[in-house]
XYZ file of C-alpha atoms in Angstrom:
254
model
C -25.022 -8.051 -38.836
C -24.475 -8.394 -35.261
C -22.413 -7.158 -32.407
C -20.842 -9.973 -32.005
C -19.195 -9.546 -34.860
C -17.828 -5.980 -34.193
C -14.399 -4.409 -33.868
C -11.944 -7.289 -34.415
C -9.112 -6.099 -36.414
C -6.679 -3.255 -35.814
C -5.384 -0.513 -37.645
C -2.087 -0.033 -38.401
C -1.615 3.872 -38.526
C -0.518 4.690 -34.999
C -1.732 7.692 -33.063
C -1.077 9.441 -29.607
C -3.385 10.026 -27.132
C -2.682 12.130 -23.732
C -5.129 12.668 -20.676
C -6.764 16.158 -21.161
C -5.678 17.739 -18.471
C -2.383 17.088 -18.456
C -1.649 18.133 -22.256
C -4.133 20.887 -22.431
C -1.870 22.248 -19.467
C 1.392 22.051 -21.590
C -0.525 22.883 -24.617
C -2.181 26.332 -23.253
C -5.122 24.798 -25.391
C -7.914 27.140 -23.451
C -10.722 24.021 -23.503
C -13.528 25.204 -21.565
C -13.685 23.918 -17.704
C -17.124 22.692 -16.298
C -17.418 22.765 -12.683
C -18.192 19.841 -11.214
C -17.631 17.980 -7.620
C -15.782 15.002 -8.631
C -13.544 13.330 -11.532
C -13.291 10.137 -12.267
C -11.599 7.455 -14.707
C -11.155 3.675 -14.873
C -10.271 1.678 -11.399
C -8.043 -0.638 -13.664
C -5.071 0.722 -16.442
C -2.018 3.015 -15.039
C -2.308 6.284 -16.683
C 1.020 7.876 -17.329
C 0.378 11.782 -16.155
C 3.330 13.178 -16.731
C 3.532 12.449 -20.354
C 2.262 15.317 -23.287
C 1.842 12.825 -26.053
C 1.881 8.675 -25.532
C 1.641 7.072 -28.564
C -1.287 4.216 -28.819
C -2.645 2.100 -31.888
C -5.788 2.841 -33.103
C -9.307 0.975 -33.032
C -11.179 -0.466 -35.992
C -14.294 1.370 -36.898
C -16.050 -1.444 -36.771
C -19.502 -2.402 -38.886
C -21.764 0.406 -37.751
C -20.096 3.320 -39.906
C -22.262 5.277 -42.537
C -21.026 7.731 -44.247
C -22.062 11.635 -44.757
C -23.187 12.256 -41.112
C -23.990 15.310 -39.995
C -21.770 18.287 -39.124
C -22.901 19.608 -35.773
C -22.191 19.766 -32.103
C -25.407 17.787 -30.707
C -26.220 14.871 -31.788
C -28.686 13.231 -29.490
C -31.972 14.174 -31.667
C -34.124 13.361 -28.567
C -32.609 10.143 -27.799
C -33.118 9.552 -23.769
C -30.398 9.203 -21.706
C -27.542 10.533 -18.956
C -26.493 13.924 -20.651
C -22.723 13.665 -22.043
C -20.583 16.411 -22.560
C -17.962 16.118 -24.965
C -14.350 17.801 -24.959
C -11.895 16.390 -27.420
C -8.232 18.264 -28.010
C -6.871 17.390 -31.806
C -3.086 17.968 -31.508
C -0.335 16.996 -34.094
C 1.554 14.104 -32.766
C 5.332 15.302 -33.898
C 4.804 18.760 -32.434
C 1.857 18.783 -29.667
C 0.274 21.450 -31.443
C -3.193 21.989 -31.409
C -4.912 21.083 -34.858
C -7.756 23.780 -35.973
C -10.387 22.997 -38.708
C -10.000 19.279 -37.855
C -13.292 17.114 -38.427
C -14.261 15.168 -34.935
C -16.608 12.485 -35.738
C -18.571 10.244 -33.538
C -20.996 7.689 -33.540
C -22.211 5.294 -30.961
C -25.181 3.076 -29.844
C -28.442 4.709 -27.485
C -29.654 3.118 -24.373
C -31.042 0.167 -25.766
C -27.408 -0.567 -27.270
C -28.803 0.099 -31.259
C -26.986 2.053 -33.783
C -28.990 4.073 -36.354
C -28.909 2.509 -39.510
C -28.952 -0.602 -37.761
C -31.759 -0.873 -35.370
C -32.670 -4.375 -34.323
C -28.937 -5.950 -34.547
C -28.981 -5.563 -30.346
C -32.542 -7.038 -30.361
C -34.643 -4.060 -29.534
C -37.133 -2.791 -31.722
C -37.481 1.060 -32.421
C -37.636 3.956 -35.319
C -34.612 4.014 -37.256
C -33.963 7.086 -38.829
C -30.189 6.382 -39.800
C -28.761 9.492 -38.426
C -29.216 9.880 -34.610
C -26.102 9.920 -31.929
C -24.362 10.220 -35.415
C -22.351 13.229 -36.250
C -18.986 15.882 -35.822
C -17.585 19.237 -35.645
C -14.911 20.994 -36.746
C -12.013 21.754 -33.857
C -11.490 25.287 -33.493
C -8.119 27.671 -33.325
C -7.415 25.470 -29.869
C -7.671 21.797 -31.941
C -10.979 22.101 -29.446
C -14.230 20.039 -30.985
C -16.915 20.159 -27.869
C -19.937 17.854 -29.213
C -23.077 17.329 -26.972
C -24.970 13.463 -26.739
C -25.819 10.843 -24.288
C -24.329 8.517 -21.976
C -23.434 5.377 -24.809
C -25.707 1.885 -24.016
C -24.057 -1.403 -24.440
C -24.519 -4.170 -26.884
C -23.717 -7.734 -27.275
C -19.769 -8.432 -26.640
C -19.088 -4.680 -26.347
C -18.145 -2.426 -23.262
C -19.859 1.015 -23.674
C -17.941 2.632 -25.937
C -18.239 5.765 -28.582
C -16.445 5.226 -32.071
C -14.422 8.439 -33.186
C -12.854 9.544 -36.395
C -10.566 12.238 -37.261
C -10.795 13.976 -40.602
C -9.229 17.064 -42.566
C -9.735 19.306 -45.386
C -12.957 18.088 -45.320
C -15.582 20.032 -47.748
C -18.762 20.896 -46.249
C -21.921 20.605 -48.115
C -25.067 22.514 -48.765
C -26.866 19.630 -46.539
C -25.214 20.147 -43.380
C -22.805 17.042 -44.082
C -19.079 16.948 -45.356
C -17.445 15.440 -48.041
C -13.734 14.615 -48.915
C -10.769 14.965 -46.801
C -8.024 12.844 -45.136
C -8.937 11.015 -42.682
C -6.163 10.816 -40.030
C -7.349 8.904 -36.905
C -9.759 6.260 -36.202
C -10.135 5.164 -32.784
C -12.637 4.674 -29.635
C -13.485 6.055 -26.053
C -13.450 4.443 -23.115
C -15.945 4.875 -19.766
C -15.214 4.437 -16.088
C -16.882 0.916 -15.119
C -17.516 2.754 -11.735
C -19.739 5.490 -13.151
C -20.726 3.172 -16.460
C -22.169 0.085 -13.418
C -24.282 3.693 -12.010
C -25.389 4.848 -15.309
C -26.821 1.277 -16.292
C -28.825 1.238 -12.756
C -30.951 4.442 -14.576
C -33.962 4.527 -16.508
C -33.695 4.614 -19.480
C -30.536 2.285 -19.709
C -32.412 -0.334 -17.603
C -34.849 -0.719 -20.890
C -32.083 -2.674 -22.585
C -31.886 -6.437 -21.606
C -28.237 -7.576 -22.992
C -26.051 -8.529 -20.523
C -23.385 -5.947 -20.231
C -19.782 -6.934 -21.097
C -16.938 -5.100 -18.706
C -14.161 -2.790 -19.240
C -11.740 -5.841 -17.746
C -13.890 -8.518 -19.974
C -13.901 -6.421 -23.292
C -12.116 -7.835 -26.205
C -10.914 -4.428 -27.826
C -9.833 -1.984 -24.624
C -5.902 -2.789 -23.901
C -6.202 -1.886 -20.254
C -3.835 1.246 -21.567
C -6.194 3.863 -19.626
C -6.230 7.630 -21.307
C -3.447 6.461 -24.156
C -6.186 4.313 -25.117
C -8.879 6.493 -25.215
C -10.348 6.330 -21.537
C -12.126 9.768 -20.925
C -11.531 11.917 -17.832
C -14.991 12.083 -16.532
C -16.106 14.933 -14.594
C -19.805 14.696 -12.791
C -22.341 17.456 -13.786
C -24.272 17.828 -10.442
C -24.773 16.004 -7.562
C -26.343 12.889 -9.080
C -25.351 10.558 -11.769
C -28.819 11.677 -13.608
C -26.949 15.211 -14.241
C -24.690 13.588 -16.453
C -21.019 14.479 -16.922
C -18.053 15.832 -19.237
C -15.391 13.495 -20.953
C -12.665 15.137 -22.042
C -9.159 13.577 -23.409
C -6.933 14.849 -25.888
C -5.881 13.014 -29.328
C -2.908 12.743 -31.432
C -3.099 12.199 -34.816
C -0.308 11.499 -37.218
C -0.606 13.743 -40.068
């Protein structure tokens, strides 16, 4: 299984998705605020800041999904790379509400552009131990789910991207995982090629030795900005080593 062959096909259940800071402004949502000098998003897709809720397809979850991941809010397990500071805002789509108790799930490929469970498909060889950059949290009374990993690497075909589900009534198990549940959202995030074309020019990302597909060039991103999934990034110090925040809100259709 290769990259090549990833994220082809749509899925028909629609969501919404609204930049961050505009809905949690409406919403009153309380998502903690980082401090930081700068934000930045895409140079390329109008955003449409004015609207609450902007209603987007979703992505296909490709071929890199295992089931039974973790439930917790860092997921790196030692995996080098830019720090990455996740906040995502679960709201109902009919009402804007925020949506507590919701399961945020993630996955994504390291610097080298491998997924665990699939090390090698990107042509880099390292220990696979099926679980790392893999994993979610549950939202709290804001529809807040703030998850801690890296800056994503790329892979053949692919912009840099992170894969997100969202899930409730979702049973969690002795093991730390979760079980059961509806799953109401499956989708992807989006990174600014400015800050993305910085990251890459960092050790470790210069390890990996794919050529690096584009925002513009990728065959999945719609050019539809934050209502399809590009993050609000917000710079964690001075340099692009410090790392930075994404935050955007989601939709779901319940």
């Amino acid at each position: 299984m290769t990259g090549t062959s990833d994220e082809r096909t749509p899925i028909a259940r629609r969501t919404v998705l609204a930049a961050t800071g505009v809905t949690a402004a409406a919403l009153a949502v309380g998502a903690a605020a980082y401090e930081a000098p700068t934000t930045e998003t895409a140079d390329t897709a109008p955003v449409a800041a004015a609207a609450v809720c902007t209603l987007t397809r979703e992505m296909t979850e490709g071929p890199y999904y295992l089931d039974g991941q973790y439930v917790r809010s860092d997921i790196t397990e030692g995996k080098p790379g830019i720090p990455l500071k996740l906040t995502l805002t679960v709201v109902d789509d009919d009402t804007c509400a925020p949506l507590p108790n919701a399961l945020v799930e993630i996955w994504h490929a390291d610097h080298l552009g491998e997924y665990s469970g699939f090390v090698g498909a990107n042509g880099h060889n390292e220990p696979d131990n099926g679980t790392f950059l893999r994993g979610g949290v549950l939202t709290n009374s804001s529809g807040v789910a703030s998850i801690t990993t890296i800056y994503p690497g790329w892979y053949v075909g692919r912009c840099i991207h992170i894969h997100i589900k969202v899930h409730t009534n979702v049973t969690l198990t002795p093991d730390g995982s979760f079980t059961g549940g509806q799953e109401l959202h499956t989708g992807q995030l989006y990174f600014s090629e400015t800050i993305t074309t910085r990251v890459s020019r960092l050790s470790p990302y210069t390890a990996n030795r794919v050529t690096r597909t584009t925002l513009a060039q990728d065959s999945i991103y719609d050019g539809g900005g934050a209502a399809s999934g590009l993050l609000a990034l917000t710079a964690l110090g001075s340099s692009t080593s410090s790392g930075y925040t994404g935050t955007l809100t989601l939709g779901v259709e319940r």
